[in-house]
GROMACS .gro file of C-alpha atoms in nm:
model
  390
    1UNK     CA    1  13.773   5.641   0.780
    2UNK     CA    2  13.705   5.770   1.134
    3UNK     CA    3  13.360   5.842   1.260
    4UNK     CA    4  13.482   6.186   1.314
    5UNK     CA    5  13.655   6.245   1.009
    6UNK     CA    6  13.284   6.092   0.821
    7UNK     CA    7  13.075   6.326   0.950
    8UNK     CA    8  13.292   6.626   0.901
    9UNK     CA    9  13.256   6.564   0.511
   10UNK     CA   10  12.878   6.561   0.560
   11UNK     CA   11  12.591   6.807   0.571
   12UNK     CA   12  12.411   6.860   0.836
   13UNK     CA   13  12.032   6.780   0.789
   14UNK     CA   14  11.936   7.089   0.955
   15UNK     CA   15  12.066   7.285   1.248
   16UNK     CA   16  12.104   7.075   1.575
   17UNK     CA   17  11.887   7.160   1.850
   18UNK     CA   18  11.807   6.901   2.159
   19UNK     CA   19  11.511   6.942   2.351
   20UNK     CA   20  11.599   6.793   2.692
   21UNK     CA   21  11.235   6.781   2.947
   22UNK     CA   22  11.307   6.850   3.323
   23UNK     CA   23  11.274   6.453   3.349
   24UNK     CA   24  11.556   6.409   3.155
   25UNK     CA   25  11.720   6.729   3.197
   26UNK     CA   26  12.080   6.593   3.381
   27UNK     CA   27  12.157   6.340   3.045
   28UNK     CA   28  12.076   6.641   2.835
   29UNK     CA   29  12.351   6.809   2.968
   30UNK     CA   30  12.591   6.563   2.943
   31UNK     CA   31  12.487   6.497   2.583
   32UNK     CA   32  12.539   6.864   2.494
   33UNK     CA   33  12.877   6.827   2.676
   34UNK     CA   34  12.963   6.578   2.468
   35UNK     CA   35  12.848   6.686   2.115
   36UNK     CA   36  12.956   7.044   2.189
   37UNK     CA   37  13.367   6.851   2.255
   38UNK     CA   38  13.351   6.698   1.913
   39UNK     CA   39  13.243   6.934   1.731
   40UNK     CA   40  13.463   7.201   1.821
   41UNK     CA   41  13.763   6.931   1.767
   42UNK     CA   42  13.566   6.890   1.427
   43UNK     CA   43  13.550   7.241   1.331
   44UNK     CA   44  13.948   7.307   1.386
   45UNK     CA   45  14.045   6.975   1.207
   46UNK     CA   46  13.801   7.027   0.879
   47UNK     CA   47  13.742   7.337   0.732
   48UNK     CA   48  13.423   7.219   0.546
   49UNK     CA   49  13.229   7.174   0.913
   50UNK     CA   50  13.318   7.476   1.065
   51UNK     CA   51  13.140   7.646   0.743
   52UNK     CA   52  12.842   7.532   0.856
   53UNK     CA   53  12.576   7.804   1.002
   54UNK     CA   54  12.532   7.731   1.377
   55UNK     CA   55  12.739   7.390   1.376
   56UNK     CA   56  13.009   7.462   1.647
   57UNK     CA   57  12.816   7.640   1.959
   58UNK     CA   58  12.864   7.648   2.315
   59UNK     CA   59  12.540   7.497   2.335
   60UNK     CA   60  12.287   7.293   2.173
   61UNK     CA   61  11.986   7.266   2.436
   62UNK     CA   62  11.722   7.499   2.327
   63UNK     CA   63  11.573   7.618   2.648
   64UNK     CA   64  11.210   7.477   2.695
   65UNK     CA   65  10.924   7.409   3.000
   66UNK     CA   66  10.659   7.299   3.076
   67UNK     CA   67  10.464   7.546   3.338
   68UNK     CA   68  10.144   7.496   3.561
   69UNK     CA   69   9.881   7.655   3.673
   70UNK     CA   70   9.702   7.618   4.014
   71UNK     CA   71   9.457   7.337   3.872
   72UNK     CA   72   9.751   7.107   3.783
   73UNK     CA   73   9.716   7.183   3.424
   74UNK     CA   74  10.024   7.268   3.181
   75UNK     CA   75  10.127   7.423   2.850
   76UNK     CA   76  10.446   7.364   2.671
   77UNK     CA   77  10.678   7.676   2.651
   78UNK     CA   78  10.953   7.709   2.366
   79UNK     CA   79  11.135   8.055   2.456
   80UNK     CA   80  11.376   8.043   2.105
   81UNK     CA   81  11.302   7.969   1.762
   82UNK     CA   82  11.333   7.641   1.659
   83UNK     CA   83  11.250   7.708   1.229
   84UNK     CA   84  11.394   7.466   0.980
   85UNK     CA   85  11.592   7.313   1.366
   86UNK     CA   86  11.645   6.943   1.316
   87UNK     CA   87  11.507   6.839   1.722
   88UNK     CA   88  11.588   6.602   1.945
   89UNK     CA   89  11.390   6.557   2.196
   90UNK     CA   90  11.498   6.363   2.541
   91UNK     CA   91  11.168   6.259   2.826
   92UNK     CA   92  11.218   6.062   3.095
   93UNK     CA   93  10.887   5.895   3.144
   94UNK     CA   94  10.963   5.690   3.484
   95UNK     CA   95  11.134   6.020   3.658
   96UNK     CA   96  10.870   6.011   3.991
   97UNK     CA   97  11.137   6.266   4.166
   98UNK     CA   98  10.910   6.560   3.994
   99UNK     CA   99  10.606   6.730   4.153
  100UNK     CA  100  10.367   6.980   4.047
  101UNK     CA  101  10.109   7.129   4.262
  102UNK     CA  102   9.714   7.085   4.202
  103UNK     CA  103   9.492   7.273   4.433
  104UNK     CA  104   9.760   7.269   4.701
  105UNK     CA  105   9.830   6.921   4.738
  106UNK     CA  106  10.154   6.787   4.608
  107UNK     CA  107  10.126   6.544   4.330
  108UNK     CA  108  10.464   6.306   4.186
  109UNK     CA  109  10.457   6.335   3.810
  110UNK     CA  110  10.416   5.980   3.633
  111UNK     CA  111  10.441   5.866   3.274
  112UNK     CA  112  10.140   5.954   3.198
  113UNK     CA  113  10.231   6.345   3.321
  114UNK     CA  114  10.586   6.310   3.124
  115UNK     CA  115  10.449   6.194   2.797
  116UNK     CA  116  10.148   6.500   2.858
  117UNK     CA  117  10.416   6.706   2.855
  118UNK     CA  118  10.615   6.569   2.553
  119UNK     CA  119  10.304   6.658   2.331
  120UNK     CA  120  10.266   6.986   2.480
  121UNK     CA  121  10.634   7.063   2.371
  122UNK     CA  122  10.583   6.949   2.026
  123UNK     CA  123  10.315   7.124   2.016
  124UNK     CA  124  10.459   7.434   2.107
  125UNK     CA  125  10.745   7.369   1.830
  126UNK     CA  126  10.414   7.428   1.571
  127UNK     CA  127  10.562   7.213   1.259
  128UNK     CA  128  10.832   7.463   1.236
  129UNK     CA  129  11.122   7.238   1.274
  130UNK     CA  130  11.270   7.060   0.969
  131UNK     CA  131  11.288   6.743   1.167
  132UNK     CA  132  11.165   6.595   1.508
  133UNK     CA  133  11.286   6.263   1.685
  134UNK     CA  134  11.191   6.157   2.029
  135UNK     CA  135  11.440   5.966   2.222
  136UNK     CA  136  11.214   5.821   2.500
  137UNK     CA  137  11.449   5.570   2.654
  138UNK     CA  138  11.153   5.361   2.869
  139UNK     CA  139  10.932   5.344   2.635
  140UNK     CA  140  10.553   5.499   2.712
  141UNK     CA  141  10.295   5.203   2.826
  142UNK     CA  142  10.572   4.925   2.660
  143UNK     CA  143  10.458   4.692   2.953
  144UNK     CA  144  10.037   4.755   2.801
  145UNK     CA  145  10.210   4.634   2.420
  146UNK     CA  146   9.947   4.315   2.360
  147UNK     CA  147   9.583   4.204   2.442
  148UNK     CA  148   9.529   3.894   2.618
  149UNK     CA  149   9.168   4.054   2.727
  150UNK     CA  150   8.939   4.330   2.644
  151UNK     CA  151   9.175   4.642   2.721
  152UNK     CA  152   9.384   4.898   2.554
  153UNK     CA  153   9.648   4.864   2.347
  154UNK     CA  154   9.820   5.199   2.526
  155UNK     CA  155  10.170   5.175   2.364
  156UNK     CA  156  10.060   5.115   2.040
  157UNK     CA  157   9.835   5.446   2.058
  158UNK     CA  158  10.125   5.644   2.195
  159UNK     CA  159  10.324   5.567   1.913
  160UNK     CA  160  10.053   5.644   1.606
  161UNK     CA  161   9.940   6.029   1.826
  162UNK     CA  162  10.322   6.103   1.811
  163UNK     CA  163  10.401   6.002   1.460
  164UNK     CA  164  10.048   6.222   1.359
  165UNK     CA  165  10.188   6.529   1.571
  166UNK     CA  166  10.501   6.556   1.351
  167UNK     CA  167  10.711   6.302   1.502
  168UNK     CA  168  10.967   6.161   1.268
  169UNK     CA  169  11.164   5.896   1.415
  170UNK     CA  170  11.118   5.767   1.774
  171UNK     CA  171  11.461   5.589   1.957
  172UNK     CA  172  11.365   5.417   2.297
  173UNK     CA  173  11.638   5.128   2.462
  174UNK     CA  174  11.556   4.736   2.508
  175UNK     CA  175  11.187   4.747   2.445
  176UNK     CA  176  10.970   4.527   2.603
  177UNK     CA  177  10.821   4.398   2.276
  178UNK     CA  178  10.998   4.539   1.945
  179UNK     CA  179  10.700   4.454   1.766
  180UNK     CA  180  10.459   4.720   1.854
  181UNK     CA  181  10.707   4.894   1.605
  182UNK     CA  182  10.399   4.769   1.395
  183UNK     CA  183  10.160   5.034   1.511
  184UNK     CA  184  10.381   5.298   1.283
  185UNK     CA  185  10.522   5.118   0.966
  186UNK     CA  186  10.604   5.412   0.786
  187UNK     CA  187  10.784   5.599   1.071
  188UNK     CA  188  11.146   5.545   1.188
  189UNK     CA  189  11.124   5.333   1.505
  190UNK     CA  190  11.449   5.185   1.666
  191UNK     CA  191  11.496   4.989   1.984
  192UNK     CA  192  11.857   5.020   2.108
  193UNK     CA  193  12.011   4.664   2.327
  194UNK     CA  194  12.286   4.834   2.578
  195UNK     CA  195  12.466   4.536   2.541
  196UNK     CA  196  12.781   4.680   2.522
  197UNK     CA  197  12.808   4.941   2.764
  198UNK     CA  198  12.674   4.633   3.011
  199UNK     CA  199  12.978   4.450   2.899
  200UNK     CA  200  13.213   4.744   2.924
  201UNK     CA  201  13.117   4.822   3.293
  202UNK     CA  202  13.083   4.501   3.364
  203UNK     CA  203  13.473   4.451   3.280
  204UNK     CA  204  13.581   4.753   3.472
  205UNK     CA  205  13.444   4.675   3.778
  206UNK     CA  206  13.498   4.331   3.794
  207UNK     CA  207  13.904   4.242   3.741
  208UNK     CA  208  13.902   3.880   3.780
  209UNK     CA  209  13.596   3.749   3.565
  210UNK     CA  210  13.633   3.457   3.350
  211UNK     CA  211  13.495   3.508   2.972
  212UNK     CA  212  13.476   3.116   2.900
  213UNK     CA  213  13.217   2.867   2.939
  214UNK     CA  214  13.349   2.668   3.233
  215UNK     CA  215  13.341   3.010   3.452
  216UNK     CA  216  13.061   3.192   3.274
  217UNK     CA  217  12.721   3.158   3.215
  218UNK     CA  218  12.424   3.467   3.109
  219UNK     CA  219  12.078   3.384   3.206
  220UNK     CA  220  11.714   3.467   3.133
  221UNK     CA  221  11.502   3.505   3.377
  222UNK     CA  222  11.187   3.457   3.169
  223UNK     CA  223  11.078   3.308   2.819
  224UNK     CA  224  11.068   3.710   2.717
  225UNK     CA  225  11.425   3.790   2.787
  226UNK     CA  226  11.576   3.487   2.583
  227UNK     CA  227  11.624   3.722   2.272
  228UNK     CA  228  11.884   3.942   2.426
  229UNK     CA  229  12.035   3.657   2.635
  230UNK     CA  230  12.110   3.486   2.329
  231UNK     CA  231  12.261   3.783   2.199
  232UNK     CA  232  12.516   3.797   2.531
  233UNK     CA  233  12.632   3.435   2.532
  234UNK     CA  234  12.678   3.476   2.159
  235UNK     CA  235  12.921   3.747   2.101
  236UNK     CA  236  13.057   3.648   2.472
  237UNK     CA  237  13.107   3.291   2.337
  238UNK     CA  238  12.963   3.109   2.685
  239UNK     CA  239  12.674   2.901   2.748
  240UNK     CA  240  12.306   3.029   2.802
  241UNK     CA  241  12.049   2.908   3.032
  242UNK     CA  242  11.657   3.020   3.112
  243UNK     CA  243  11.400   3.017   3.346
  244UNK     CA  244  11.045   3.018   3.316
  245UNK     CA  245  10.746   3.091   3.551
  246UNK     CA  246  10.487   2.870   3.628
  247UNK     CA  247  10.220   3.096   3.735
  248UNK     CA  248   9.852   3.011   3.892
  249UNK     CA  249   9.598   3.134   3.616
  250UNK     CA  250   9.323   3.085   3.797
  251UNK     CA  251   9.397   3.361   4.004
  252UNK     CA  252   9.492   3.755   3.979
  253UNK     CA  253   9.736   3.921   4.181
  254UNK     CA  254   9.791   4.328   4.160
  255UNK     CA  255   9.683   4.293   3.805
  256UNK     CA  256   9.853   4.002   3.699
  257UNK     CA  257   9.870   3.586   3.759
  258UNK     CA  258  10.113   3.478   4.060
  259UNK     CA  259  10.436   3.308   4.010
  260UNK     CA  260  10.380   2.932   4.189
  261UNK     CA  261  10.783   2.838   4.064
  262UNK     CA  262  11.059   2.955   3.831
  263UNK     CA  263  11.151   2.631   3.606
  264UNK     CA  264  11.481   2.591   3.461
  265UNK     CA  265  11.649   2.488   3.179
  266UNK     CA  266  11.987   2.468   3.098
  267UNK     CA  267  12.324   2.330   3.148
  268UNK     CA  268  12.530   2.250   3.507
  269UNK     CA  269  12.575   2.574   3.688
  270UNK     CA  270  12.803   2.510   3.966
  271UNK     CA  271  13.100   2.687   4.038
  272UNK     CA  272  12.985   2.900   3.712
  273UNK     CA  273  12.972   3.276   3.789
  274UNK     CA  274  12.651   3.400   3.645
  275UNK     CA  275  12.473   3.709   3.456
  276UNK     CA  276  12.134   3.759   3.444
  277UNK     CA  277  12.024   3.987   3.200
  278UNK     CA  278  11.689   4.157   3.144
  279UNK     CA  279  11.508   4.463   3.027
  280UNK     CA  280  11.415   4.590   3.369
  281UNK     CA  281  11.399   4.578   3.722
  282UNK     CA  282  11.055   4.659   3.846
  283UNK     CA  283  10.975   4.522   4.183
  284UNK     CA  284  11.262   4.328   4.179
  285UNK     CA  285  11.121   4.003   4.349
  286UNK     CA  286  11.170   3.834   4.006
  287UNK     CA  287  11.500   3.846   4.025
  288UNK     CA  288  11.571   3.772   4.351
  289UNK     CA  289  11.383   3.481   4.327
  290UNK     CA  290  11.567   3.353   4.029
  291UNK     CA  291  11.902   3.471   4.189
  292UNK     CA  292  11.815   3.223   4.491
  293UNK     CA  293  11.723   2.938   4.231
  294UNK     CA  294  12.077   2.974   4.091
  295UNK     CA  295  12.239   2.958   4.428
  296UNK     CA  296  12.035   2.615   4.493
  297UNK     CA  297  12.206   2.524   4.213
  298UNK     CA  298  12.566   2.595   4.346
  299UNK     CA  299  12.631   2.891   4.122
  300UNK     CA  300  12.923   3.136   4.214
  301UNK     CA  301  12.894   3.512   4.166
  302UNK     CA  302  12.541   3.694   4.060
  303UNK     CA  303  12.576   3.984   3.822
  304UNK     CA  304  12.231   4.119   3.781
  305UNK     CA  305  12.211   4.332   3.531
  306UNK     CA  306  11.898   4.528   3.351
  307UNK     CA  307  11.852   4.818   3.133
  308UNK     CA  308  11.636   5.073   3.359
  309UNK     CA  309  11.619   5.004   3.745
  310UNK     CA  310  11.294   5.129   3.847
  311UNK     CA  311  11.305   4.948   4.213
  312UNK     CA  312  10.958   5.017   4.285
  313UNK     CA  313  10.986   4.879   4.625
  314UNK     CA  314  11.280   5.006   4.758
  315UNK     CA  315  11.617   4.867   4.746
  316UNK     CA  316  11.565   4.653   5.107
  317UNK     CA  317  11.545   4.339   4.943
  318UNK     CA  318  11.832   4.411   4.733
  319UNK     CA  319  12.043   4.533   5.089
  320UNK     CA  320  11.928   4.156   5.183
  321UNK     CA  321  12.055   3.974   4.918
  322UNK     CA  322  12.382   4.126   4.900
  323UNK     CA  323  12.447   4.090   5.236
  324UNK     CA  324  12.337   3.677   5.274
  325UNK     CA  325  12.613   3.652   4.956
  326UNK     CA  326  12.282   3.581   4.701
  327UNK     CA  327  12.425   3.854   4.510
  328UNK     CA  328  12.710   4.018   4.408
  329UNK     CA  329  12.638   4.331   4.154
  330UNK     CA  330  12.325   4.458   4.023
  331UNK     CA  331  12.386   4.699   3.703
  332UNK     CA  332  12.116   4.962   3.545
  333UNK     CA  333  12.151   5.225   3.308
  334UNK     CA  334  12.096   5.646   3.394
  335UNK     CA  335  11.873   5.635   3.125
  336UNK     CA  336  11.566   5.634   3.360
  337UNK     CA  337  11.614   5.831   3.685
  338UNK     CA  338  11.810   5.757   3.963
  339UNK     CA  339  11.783   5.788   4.368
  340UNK     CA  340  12.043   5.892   4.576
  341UNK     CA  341  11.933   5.531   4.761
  342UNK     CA  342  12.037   5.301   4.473
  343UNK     CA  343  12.362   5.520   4.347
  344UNK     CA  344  12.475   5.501   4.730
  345UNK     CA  345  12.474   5.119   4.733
  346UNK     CA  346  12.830   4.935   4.745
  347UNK     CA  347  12.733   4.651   4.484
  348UNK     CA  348  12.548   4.901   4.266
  349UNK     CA  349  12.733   4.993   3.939
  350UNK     CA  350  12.610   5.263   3.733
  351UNK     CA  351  12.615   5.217   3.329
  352UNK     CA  352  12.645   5.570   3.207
  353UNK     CA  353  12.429   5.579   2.836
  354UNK     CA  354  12.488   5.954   2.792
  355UNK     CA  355  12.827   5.969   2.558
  356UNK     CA  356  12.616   5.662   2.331
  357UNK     CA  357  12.300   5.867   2.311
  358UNK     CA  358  12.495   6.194   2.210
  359UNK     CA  359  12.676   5.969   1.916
  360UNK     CA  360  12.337   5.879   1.840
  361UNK     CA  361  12.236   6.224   1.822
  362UNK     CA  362  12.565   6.353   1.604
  363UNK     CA  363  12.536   6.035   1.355
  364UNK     CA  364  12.137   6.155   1.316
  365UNK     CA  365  12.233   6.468   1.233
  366UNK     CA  366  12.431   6.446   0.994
  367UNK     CA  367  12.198   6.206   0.823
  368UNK     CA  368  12.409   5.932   0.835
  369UNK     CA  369  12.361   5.532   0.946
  370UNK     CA  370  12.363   5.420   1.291
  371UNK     CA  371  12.342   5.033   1.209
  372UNK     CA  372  12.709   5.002   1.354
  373UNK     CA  373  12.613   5.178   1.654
  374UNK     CA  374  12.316   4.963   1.671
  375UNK     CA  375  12.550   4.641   1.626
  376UNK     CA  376  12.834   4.629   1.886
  377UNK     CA  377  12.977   4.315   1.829
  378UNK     CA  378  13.284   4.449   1.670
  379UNK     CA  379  13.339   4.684   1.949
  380UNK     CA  380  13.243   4.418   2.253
  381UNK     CA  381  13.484   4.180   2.065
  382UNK     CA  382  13.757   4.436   2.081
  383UNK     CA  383  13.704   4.499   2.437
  384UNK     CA  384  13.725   4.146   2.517
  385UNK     CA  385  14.073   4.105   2.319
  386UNK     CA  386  14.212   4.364   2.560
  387UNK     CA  387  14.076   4.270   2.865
  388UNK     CA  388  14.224   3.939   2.829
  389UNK     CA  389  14.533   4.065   2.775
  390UNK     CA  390  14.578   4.251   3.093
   0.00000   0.00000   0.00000
């Protein structure tokens, strides 16, 4: 039976209403765009959905802001009711584009303003809704997951003040560490791998690639992105290789130990086009220093490809590598926000999340599993078959 045709024998768990924060305001849309298409395909086809009290609309985003005053402080603003509403709401932790205004000085909104802001609006919902999920694609403080000293343990608080505030189920995409899933055992928490909308664009915009070990190869750039490499060079059937970084601990950097080498292991890499795959780009010096180990090795092509591109330097080092032929594609997602200055780049290639996080969304809704959305081998596998056969 088709997805589709599934949920139209369902019940809704309550009526649909998405939540989308100015930081994440542009995927909202395009998620309503979505849901509201299938839905009103839904409602002609079955008779039972378009029964339903408030399940085919024009729109589903419930409108919603977060104002401030002069000092720089907020309040969360809901201006329709929400009662017995099953929510959905979208934040956009990493979106720096935003400003508010504190005293007259300008100041750029950062995660710790977005997820301010996330309470304030559950707040403001007041336990009225029948059900509340957060889809925060970056997770809040993911990189501040472990101690190694005595510090805080900021993602793991996040998680318990959201689940206490009414939160039922929290979604985020390629966390840094699943595990701090452990801070909330009782609540829903699921980490989403991209893996095949990388694959997917990955296909389109590059015609001639070679899906086979002697042409292919997916690396990981550190001992913490081996999981979802494995996962690639599995249900790509190709080889895997990994680097890891030998770093000085006897002294501390910007918060953190230096990088004295990247070591690798793995099998012969030249002539071998090559993927590297990780959870983000921050900096981006990382990669580009791995990128330059694989071209000592006489690798081919360089697909770089990463869930959210945060390119907190700039894209100049990026503009370098391309151009020396250390490079050939970098790929992020639009689930974090995205400059003009990286979407304008020739070698960048946009992975758009927004028609997989409104399927999310629908499936929810309805009350129904997600674990084959969650599991794309199937699809990736089908994608493959008819790539090769062009």
């Amino acid at each position: 039976m088709k997805r589709h045709d599934k949920l139209a024998e369902t019940i809704p768990y309550g009526t649909l209403g998405i939540l989308a924060l100015e930081s994440s305001h542009s995927m909202g849309e395009k998620v309503n765009d979505y849901i509201v298409g299938w839905r009103a395909k839904r409602a002609k086809r079955h008779a039972a959905a378009s029964s339903f009290a408030g399940y085919n609309r024009e729109s589903f985003m419930i409108d919603c802001a977060c104002p401030r005053f002069g000092s720089g402080e907020a309040k969360g603003i809901i201006r329709e009711s929400v009662r017995g509403d099953d929510l959905y709401i979208l934040v956009d932790v990493c979106n720096y584009s935003l400003t508010y205004s504190v005293c007259g000085h300008t100041n750029h909104m950062s995660p710790d303003d977005h997820y301010q802001d996330l309470k304030r609006i559950i707040a403001a919902v007041g336990g009225k809704a029948r059900r509340i999920t957060v889809i925060m694609p970056f997770l809040y403080e993911s990189r501040q997951h472990r101690r190694s000293a005595r510090e805080s343990l900021d993602c793991a608080l996040a998680l318990q003040e959201l689940t206490q505030m009414g939160v039922e189920s929290i979604i985020t995409f390629d966390a840094h560490d699943p595990r701090v899933q452990n801070a909330i055992p009782l609540k829903s928490f699921e980490t989403v791998q991209p893996a095949y909308q990388f694959i997917k664009a990955l296909l389109k915009n590059v015609p001639d690639l070679k899906i086979d070990t002697e042409h292919l190869m997916v690396i990981s750039p550190d001992e913490g992105a081996m999981g979802r490499a494995v996962y690639y060079a599995n249900v790509l059937g190709i080889d895997i290789g990994m680097f890891y970084k030998r770093r000085d601990y006897s002294k501390i950097v910007d918060g953190r130990n230096p990088i004295i080498a990247h070591e690798f292991l793995g099998s012969d890499l030249e002539g071998k086009d090559v993927i590297i795959i990780d959870d983000m780009i921050s900096s981006g010096e990382s990669m580009i220093d791995v990128a330059t180990e694989l071209k000592r090795r006489k690798a081919n092509r360089i697909f770089v490809a990463a869930t959210f591109g945060l390119f907190t330097n700039g894209m100049d080092k990026f503009d370098e590598a391309y151009k020396n032929g250390l490079i050939t594609n970098v790929l992020t997602t639009n689930l974090v926000y995205q400059p003009e200055e990286v979407l304008s780049r020739e070698y960048y290639i946009n992975v758009d999340m927004s028609k997989y996080v409104a399927l999310l969304i629908d499936t929810l809704n309805h009350d129904q599993s997600i674990s084959e959305l969650l599991n794309p081998a199937e699809r990736i596998h089908d994608i493959l078959k008819k790539y090769n056969k062009e």
